[in-house]
Tab-separated table of C-alpha atoms and ligand atoms in Angstrom:
chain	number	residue	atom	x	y	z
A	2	UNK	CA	-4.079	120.767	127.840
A	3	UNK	CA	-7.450	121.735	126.037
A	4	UNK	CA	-9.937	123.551	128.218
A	5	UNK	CA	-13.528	121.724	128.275
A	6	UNK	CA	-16.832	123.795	128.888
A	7	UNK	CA	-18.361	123.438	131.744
A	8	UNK	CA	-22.009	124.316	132.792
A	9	UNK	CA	-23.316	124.797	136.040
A	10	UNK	CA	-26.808	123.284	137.224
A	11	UNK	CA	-28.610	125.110	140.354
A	12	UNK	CA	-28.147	128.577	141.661
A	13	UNK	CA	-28.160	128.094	145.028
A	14	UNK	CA	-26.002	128.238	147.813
A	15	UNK	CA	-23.197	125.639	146.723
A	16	UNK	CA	-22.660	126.879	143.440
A	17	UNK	CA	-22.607	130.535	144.264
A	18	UNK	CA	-19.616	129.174	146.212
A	19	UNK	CA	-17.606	126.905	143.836
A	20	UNK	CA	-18.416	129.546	140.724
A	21	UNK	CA	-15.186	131.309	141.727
A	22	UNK	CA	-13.083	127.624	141.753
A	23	UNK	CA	-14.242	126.659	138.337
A	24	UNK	CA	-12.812	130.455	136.939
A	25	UNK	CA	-10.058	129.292	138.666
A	26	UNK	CA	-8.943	126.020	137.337
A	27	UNK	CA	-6.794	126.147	134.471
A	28	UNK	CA	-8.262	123.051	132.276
A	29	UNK	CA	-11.850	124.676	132.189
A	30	UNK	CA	-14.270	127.330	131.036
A	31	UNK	CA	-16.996	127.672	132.957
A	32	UNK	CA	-19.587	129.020	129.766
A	33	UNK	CA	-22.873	128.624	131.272
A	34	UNK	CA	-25.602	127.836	134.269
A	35	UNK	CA	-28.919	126.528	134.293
A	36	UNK	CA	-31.661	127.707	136.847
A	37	UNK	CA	-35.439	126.398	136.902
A	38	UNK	CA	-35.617	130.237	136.681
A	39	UNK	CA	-34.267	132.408	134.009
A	40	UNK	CA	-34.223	135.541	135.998
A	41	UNK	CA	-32.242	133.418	138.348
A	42	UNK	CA	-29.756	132.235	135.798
A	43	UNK	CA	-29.178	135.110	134.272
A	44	UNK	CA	-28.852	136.875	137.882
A	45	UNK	CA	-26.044	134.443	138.177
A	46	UNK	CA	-24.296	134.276	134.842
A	47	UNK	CA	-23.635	138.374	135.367
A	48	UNK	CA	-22.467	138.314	138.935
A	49	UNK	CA	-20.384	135.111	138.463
A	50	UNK	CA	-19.184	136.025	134.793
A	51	UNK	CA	-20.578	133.264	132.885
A	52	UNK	CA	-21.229	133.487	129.540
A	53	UNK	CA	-24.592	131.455	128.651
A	54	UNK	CA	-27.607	131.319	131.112
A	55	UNK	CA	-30.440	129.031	130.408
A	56	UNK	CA	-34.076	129.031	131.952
A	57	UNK	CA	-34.329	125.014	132.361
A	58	UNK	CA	-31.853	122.709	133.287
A	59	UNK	CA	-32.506	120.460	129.632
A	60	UNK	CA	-31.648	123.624	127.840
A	61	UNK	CA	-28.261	123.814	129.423
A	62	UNK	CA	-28.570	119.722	128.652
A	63	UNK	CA	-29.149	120.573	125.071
A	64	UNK	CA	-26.639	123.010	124.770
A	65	UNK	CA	-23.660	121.388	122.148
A	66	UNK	CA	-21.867	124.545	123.263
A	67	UNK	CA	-21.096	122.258	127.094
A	68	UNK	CA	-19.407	119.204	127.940
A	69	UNK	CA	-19.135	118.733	131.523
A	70	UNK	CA	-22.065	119.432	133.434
A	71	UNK	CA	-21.531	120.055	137.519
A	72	UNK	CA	-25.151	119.183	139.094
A	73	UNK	CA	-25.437	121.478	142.243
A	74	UNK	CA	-29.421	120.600	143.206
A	75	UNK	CA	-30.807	118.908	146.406
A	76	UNK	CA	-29.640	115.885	147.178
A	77	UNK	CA	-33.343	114.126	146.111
A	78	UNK	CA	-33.453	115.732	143.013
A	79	UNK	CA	-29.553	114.199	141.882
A	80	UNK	CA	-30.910	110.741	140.150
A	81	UNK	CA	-33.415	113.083	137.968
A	82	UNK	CA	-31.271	115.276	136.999
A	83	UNK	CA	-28.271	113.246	136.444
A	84	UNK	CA	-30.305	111.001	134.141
A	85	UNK	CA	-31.277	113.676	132.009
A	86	UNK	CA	-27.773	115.142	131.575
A	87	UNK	CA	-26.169	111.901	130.778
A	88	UNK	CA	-29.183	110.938	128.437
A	89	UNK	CA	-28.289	114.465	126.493
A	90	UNK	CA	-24.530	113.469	126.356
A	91	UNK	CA	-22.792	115.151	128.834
A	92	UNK	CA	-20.192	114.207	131.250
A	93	UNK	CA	-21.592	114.823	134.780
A	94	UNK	CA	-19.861	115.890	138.445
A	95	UNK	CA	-22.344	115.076	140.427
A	96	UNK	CA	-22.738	117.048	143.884
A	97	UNK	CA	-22.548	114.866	147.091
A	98	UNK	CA	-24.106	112.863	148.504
A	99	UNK	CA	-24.243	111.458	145.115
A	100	UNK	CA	-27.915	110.096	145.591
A	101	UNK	CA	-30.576	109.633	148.055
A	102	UNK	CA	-29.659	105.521	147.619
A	103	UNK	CA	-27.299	102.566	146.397
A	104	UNK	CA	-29.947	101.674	144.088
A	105	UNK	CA	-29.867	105.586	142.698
A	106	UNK	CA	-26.266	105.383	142.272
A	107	UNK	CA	-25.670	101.568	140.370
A	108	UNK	CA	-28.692	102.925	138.324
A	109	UNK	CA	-26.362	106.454	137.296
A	110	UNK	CA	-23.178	104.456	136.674
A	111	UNK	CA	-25.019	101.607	134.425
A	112	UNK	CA	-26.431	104.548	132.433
A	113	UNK	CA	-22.960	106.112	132.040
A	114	UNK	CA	-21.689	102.838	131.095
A	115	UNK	CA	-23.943	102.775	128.230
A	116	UNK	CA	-23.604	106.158	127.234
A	117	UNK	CA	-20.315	106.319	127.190
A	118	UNK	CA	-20.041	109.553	129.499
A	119	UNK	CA	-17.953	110.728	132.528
A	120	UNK	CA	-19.566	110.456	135.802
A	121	UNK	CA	-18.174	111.083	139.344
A	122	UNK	CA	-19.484	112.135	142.886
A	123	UNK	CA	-18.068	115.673	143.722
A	124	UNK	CA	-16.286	114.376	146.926
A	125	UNK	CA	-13.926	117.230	146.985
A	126	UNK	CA	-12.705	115.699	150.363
A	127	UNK	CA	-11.161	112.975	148.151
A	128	UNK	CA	-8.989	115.298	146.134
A	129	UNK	CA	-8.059	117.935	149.085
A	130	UNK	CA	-4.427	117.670	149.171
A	131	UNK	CA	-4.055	117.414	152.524
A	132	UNK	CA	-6.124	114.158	152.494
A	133	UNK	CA	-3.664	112.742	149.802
A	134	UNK	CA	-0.820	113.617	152.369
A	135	UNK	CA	-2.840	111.781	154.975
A	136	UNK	CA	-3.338	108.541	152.789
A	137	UNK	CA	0.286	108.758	151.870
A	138	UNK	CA	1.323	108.772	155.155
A	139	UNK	CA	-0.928	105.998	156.340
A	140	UNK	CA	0.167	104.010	153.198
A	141	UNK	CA	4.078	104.873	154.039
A	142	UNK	CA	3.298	103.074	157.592
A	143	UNK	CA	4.101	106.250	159.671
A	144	UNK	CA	1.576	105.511	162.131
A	145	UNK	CA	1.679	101.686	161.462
A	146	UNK	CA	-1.266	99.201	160.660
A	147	UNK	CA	-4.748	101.383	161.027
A	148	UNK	CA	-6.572	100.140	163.873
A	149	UNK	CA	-9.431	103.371	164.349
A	150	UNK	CA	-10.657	106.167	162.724
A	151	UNK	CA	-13.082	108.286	164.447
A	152	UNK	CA	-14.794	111.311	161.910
A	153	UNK	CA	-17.741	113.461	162.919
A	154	UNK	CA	-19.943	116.084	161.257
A	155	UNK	CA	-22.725	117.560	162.018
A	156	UNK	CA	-24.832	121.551	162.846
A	157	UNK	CA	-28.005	123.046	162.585
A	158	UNK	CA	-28.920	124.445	159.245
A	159	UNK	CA	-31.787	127.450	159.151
A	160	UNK	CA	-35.441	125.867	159.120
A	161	UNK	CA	-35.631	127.111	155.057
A	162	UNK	CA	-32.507	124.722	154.034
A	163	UNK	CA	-32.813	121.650	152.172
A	164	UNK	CA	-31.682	119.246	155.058
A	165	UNK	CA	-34.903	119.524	156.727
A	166	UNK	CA	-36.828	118.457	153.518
A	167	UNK	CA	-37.387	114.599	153.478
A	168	UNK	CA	-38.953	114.923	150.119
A	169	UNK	CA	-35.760	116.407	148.592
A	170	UNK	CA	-33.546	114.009	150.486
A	171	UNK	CA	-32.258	115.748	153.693
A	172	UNK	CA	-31.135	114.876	156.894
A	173	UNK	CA	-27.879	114.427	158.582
A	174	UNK	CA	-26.211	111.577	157.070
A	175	UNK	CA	-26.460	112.428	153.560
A	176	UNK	CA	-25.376	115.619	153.575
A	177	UNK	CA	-22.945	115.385	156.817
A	178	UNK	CA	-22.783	112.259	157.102
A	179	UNK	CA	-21.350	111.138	153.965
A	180	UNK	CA	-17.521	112.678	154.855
A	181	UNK	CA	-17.245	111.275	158.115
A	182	UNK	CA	-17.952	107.603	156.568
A	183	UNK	CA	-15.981	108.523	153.335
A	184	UNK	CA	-13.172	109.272	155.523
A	185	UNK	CA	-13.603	105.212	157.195
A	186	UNK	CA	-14.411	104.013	153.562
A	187	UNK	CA	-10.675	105.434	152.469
A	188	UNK	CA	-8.893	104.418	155.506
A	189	UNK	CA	-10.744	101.121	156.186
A	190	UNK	CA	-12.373	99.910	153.120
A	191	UNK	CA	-15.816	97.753	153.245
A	192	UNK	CA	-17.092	97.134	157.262
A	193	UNK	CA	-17.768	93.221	158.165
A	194	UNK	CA	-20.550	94.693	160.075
A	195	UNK	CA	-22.525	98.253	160.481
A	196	UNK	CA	-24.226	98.982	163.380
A	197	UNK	CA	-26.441	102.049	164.093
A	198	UNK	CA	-28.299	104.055	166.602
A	199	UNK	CA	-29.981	107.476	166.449
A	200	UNK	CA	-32.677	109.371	166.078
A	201	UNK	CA	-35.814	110.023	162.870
A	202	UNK	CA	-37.913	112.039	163.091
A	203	UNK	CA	-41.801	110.601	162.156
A	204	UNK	CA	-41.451	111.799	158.943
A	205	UNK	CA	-38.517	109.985	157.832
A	206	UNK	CA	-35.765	112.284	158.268
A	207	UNK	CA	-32.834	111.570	160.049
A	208	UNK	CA	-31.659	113.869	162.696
A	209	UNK	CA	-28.497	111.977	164.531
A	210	UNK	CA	-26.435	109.047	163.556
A	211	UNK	CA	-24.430	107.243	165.533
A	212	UNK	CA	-22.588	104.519	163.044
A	213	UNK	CA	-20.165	101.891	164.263
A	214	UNK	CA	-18.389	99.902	161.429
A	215	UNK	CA	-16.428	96.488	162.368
A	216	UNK	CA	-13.856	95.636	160.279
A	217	UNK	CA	-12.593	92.173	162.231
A	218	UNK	CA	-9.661	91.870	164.708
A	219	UNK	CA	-11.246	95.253	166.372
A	220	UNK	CA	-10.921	97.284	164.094
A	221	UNK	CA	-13.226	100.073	163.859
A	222	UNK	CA	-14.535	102.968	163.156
A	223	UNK	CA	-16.613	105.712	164.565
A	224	UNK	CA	-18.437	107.990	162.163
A	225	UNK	CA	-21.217	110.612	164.230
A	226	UNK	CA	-23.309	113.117	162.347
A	227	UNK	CA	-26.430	115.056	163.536
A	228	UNK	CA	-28.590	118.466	162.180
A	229	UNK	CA	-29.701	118.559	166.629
A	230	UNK	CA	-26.707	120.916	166.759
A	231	UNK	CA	-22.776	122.061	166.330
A	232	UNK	CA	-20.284	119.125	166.559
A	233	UNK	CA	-16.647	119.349	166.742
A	234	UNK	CA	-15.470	117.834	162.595
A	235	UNK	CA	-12.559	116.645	163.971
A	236	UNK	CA	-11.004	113.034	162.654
A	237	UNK	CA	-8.326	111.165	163.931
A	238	UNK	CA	-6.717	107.866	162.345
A	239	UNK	CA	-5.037	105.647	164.978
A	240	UNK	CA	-2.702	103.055	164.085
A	241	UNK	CA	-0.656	100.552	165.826
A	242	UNK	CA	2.547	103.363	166.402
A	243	UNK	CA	0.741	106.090	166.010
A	244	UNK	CA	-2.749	108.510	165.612
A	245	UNK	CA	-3.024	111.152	162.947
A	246	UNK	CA	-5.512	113.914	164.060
A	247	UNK	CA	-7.029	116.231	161.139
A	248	UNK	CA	-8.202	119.754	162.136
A	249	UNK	CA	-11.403	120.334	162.096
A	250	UNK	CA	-13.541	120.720	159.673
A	251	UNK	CA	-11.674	117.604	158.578
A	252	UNK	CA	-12.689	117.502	154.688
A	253	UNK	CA	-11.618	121.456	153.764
A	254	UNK	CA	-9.064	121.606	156.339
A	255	UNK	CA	-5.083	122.135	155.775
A	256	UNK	CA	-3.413	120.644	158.554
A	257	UNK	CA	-2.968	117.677	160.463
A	258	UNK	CA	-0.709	116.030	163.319
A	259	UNK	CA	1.448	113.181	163.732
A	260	UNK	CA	2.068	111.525	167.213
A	261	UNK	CA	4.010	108.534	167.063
A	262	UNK	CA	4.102	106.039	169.806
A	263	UNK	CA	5.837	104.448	172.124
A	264	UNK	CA	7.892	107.630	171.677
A	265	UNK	CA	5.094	110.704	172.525
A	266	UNK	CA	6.850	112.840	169.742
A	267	UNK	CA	4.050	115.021	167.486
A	268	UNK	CA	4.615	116.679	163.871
A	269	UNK	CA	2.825	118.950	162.152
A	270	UNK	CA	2.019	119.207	159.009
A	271	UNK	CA	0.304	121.606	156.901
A	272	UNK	CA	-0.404	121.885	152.644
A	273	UNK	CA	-1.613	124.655	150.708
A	274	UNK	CA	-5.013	124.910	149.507
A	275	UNK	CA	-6.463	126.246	146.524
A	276	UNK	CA	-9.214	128.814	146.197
A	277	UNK	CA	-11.691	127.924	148.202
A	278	UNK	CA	-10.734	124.084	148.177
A	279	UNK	CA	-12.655	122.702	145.249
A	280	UNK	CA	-9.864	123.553	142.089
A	281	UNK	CA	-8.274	120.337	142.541
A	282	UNK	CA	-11.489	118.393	142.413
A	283	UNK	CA	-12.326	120.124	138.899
A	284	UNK	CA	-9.439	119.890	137.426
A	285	UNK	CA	-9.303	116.199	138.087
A	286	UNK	CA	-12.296	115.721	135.854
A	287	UNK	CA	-10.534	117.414	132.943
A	288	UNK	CA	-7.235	115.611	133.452
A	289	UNK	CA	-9.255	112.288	133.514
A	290	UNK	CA	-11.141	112.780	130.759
A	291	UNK	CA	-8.137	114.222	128.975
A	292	UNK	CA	-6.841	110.411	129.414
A	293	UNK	CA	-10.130	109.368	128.084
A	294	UNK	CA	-11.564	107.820	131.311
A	295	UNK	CA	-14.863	107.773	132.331
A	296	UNK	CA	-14.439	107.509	136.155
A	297	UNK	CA	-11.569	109.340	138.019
A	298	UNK	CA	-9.449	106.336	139.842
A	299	UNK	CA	-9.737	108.475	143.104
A	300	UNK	CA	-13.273	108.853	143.573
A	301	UNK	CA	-14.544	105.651	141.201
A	302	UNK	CA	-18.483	104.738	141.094
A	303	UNK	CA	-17.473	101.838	143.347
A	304	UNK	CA	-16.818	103.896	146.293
A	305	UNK	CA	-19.457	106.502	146.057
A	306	UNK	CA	-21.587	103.319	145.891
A	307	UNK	CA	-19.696	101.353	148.846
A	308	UNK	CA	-20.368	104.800	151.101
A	309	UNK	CA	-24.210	104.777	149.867
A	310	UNK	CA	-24.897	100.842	150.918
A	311	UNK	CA	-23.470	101.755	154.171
A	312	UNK	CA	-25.880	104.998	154.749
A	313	UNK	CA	-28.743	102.772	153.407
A	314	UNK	CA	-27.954	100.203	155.874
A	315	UNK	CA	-27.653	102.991	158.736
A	316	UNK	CA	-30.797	104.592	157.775
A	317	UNK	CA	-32.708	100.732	157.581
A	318	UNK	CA	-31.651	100.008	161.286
A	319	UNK	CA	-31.891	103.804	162.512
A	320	UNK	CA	-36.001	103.316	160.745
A	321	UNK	CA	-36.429	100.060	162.360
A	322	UNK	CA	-35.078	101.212	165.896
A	323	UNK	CA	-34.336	104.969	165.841
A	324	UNK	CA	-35.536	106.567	168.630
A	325	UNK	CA	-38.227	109.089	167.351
A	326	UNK	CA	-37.109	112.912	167.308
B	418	NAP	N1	-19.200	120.240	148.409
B	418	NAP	C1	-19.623	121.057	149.368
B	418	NAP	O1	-18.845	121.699	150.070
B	418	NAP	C2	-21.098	121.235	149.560
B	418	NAP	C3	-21.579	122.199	150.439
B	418	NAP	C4	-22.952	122.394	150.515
B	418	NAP	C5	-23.821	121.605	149.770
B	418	NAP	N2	-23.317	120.647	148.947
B	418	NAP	C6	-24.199	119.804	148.140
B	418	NAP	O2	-24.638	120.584	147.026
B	418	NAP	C7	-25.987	120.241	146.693
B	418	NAP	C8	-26.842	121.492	146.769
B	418	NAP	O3	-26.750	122.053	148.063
B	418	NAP	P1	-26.923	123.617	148.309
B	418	NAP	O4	-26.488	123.855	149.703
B	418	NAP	O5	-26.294	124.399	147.224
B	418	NAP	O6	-28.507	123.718	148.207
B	418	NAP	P2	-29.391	125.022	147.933
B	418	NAP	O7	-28.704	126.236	148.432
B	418	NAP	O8	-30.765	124.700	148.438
B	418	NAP	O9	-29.418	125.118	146.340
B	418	NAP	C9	-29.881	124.075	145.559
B	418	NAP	C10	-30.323	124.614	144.202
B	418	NAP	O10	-30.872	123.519	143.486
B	418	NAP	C11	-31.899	123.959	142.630
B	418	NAP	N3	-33.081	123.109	142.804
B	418	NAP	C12	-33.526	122.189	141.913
B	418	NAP	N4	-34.611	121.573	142.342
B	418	NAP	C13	-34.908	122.110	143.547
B	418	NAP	C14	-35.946	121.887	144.471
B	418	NAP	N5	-36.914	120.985	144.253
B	418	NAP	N6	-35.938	122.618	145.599
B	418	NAP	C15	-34.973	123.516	145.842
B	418	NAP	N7	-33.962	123.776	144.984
B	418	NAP	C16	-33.925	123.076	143.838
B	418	NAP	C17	-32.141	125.417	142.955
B	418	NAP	O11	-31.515	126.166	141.916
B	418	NAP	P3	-32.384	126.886	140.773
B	418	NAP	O12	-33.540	127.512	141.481
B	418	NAP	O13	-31.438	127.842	140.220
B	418	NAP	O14	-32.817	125.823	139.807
B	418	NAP	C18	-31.428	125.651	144.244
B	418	NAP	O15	-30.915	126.960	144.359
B	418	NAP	C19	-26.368	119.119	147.657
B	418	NAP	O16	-26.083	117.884	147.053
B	418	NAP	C20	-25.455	119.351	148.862
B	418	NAP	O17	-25.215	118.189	149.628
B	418	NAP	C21	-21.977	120.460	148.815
C-alpha cells in the first residue's frame, strides 16, 4: 500500500498525544506540523520526529510535500481552518467535534464536494475495535432488538483549557458530549424527538446536558455530559434479550459485557487496542483514499452532521430554558 504524507495542524495537547499513533500506522508518514508559532513547531517536529515544521498553518497548507492534513485546533477555530486546508488541496481529518454547528459542517462537506478532497470527523470512537465488536454483536441480534442506550461523559478541565472558552467553542457537549450521542446515533439512528435540560452559563457556554432522544415505541436513549465535575463514561445498550455494558471510558475502552436475558448468564469480552487507540482511525483514511473515496463509509459527513443537528437542537432548548450556571 503507498504511504501518504501527513501533516499535523496545532501543537497542543491532542496532538502531542496522537503524534506517536500516526509513527505508528503503517500506511502513513507523518512529514510535518504546523504551529501559529514557529518556535512551537519546530519544538514539536524534534521531540515528535517530524521532518518539516512550519510557522503558519497555510504554509503547512501550501506545502505540495503533504496530502492529508489532521486539524488538531479548538473546536471554534475547525470551520476556519478546515476551509483553508481544503481550499489549498488537501485531504482533511478533522478533530471532533467536527464544528461548533450543522450549518459549519454541510458548509465543510459541500466544499469538499467541490474540491474533490477527503474529509472526515476524527471520531476515533467509530473505528475502536471494540466498538465494531459491539455493533457486530448488536447487528448479530445477541442482545435482540435495541430498546436503550444510556452513554455519559463528562469532568472538569483546568480553568486555562479550551472548554471554558465560548469564543473558541467550548463547553460540555461538544467536546464530551459528542461520544455519548455518537454512541445513540450508531445504535439508534435519527431521534423522532430531542428533548433537553441543563444548565448555561450567561455567557453562552454550556456546563451540563441532560439529552433524552425518542425514537417511537419507547425507545430511547439517554446521553448526560457536564464540565460541573467527574462522571462515570460508562454505556450500556439494552435490548429486548439482553444489555451490553461498555467499560468506562466507553469510546477508548477494550472491554465490554454481555448479559443475556431471561437466562442471567454474562460474557466478557475484551479486543486489543492499538497504541494509544487512534492507529485504526488513521489508517482508515489511507485505506479509503487508497480506494479513491472521499468519505470513509464508517464515519460519513452524514453522521457527523446527524450528531451536530442534534447538539444544535440541545443547545437551542438548553438557551431557551437552561437553568443559568
Ligand atoms: N480524540 C481525542 O481523544 C481528543 C482528546 C482531546 C481533544 N480532542 C479534540 O482536539 C481538538 C484540540 O483539543 P486539544 O485538547 O488538543 O486543545 P489544546 O491543547 O488547547 O490545543 C489546541 C491547539 O490548537 C492551536 N490553536 C489554534 N488556534 C487557537 C486558539 N485560538 N487558541 C488556542 N489554541 C489554538 C494551538 O496550537 P499552535 O499554538 O501550535 O497553533 C493549540 O495548542 C479539539 O477539537 C478537541 O475536541 C480530541
Amino acid at each position: 500500500m503507498s504511504r501518504l504524507r501527513w501533516g499535523i495542524v496545532g501543537t497542543g495537547g491532542i496532538s502531542r498525544t496522537t503524534a506517536g499513533d500516526l509513527h505508528l500506522t503503517e500506511n502513513l508518514d507523518l512529514v510535518a506540523v504546523a504551529s501559529r508559532t514557529a518556535a512551537h513547531a519546530e519544538a514539536f517536529a524534534a521531540e515528535f520526529d517530524v521532518p518539516r515544521a512550519h510557522g503558519d498553518y497555510d504554509a503547512l497548507f501550501a506545502d505540495d510535500q503533504v496530502d492529508v492534513v489532521y486539524i488538531c485546533t479548538p473546536i471554534g477555530t475547525h470551520a476556519e481552518v478546515a476551509r483553508r486546508a481544503l481550499l489549498a488541496g488537501k485531504h482533511v481529518l478533522l478533530e471532533k467535534a467536527f464544528t461548533t454547528t450543522a450549518a459549519e459542517a454541510r458548509g465543510l462537506a459541500a466544499l469538499a464536494a467541490e474540491e474533490g478532497r477527503f474529509l472526515m470527523e476524527a471520531m476515533w470512537m467509530r473505528f475502536n475495535p471494540m466498538i465494531q465488536r459491539v455493533l457486530d454483536e448488536v447487528a448479530a441480534g445477541v442482545i435482540g432488538d435495541v430498546r436503550t442506550l444510556q452513554a455519559a461523559f463528562g469532568f472538569t478541565p483546568p480553568p486555562d483549557r479550551v472548554h471554558w472558552r465560548p469564543d473558541l467553542g467550548g463547553g460540555a457537549l461538544l467536546d464530551m458530549g459528542v461520544y455519548p450521542l455518537t454512541l445513540a446515533h450508531l445504535l439508534l439512528g435519527i431521534p423522532d424527538r430531542v428533548e433537553a435540560t441543563g444548565e448555561v452559563r450567561d455567557d453562552g457556554l454550556d456546563m451540563t446536558a441532560s439529552v433524552f432522544l425518542r425514537y417511537g415505541d419507547g425507545r430511547f436513549a439517554h446521553a448526560l455530559t457536564t464540565l460541573a465535575g467527574p462522571i462515570d463514561a460508562v454505556a450500556a445498550v439494552g435490548g429486548t434479550r439482553g444489555v451490553i455494558s461498555l467499560d468506562p471510558p466507553f469510546f477508548l475502552r477494550d472491554s465490554y459485557r454481555v448479559l443475556s436475558v431471561p437466562e442471567f448468564t454474562t460474557r466478557s469480552e475484551s479486543v486489543a487496542l492499538e497504541g494509544r487507540g487512534y492507529v485504526p482511525m488513521f489508517r482508515a483514511v489511507g485505506e479509503a483514499l487508497a480506494d479513491g473515496l472521499r468519505e470513509h463509509p464508517l464515519r460519513p459527513l452524514a453522521d457527523t452532521i446527524a450528531v451536530l443537528d442534534i447538539i444544535d437542537d440541545v443547545r437551542r432548548q438548553l438557551t431557551e430554558d437552561g437553568t443559568p450556571a
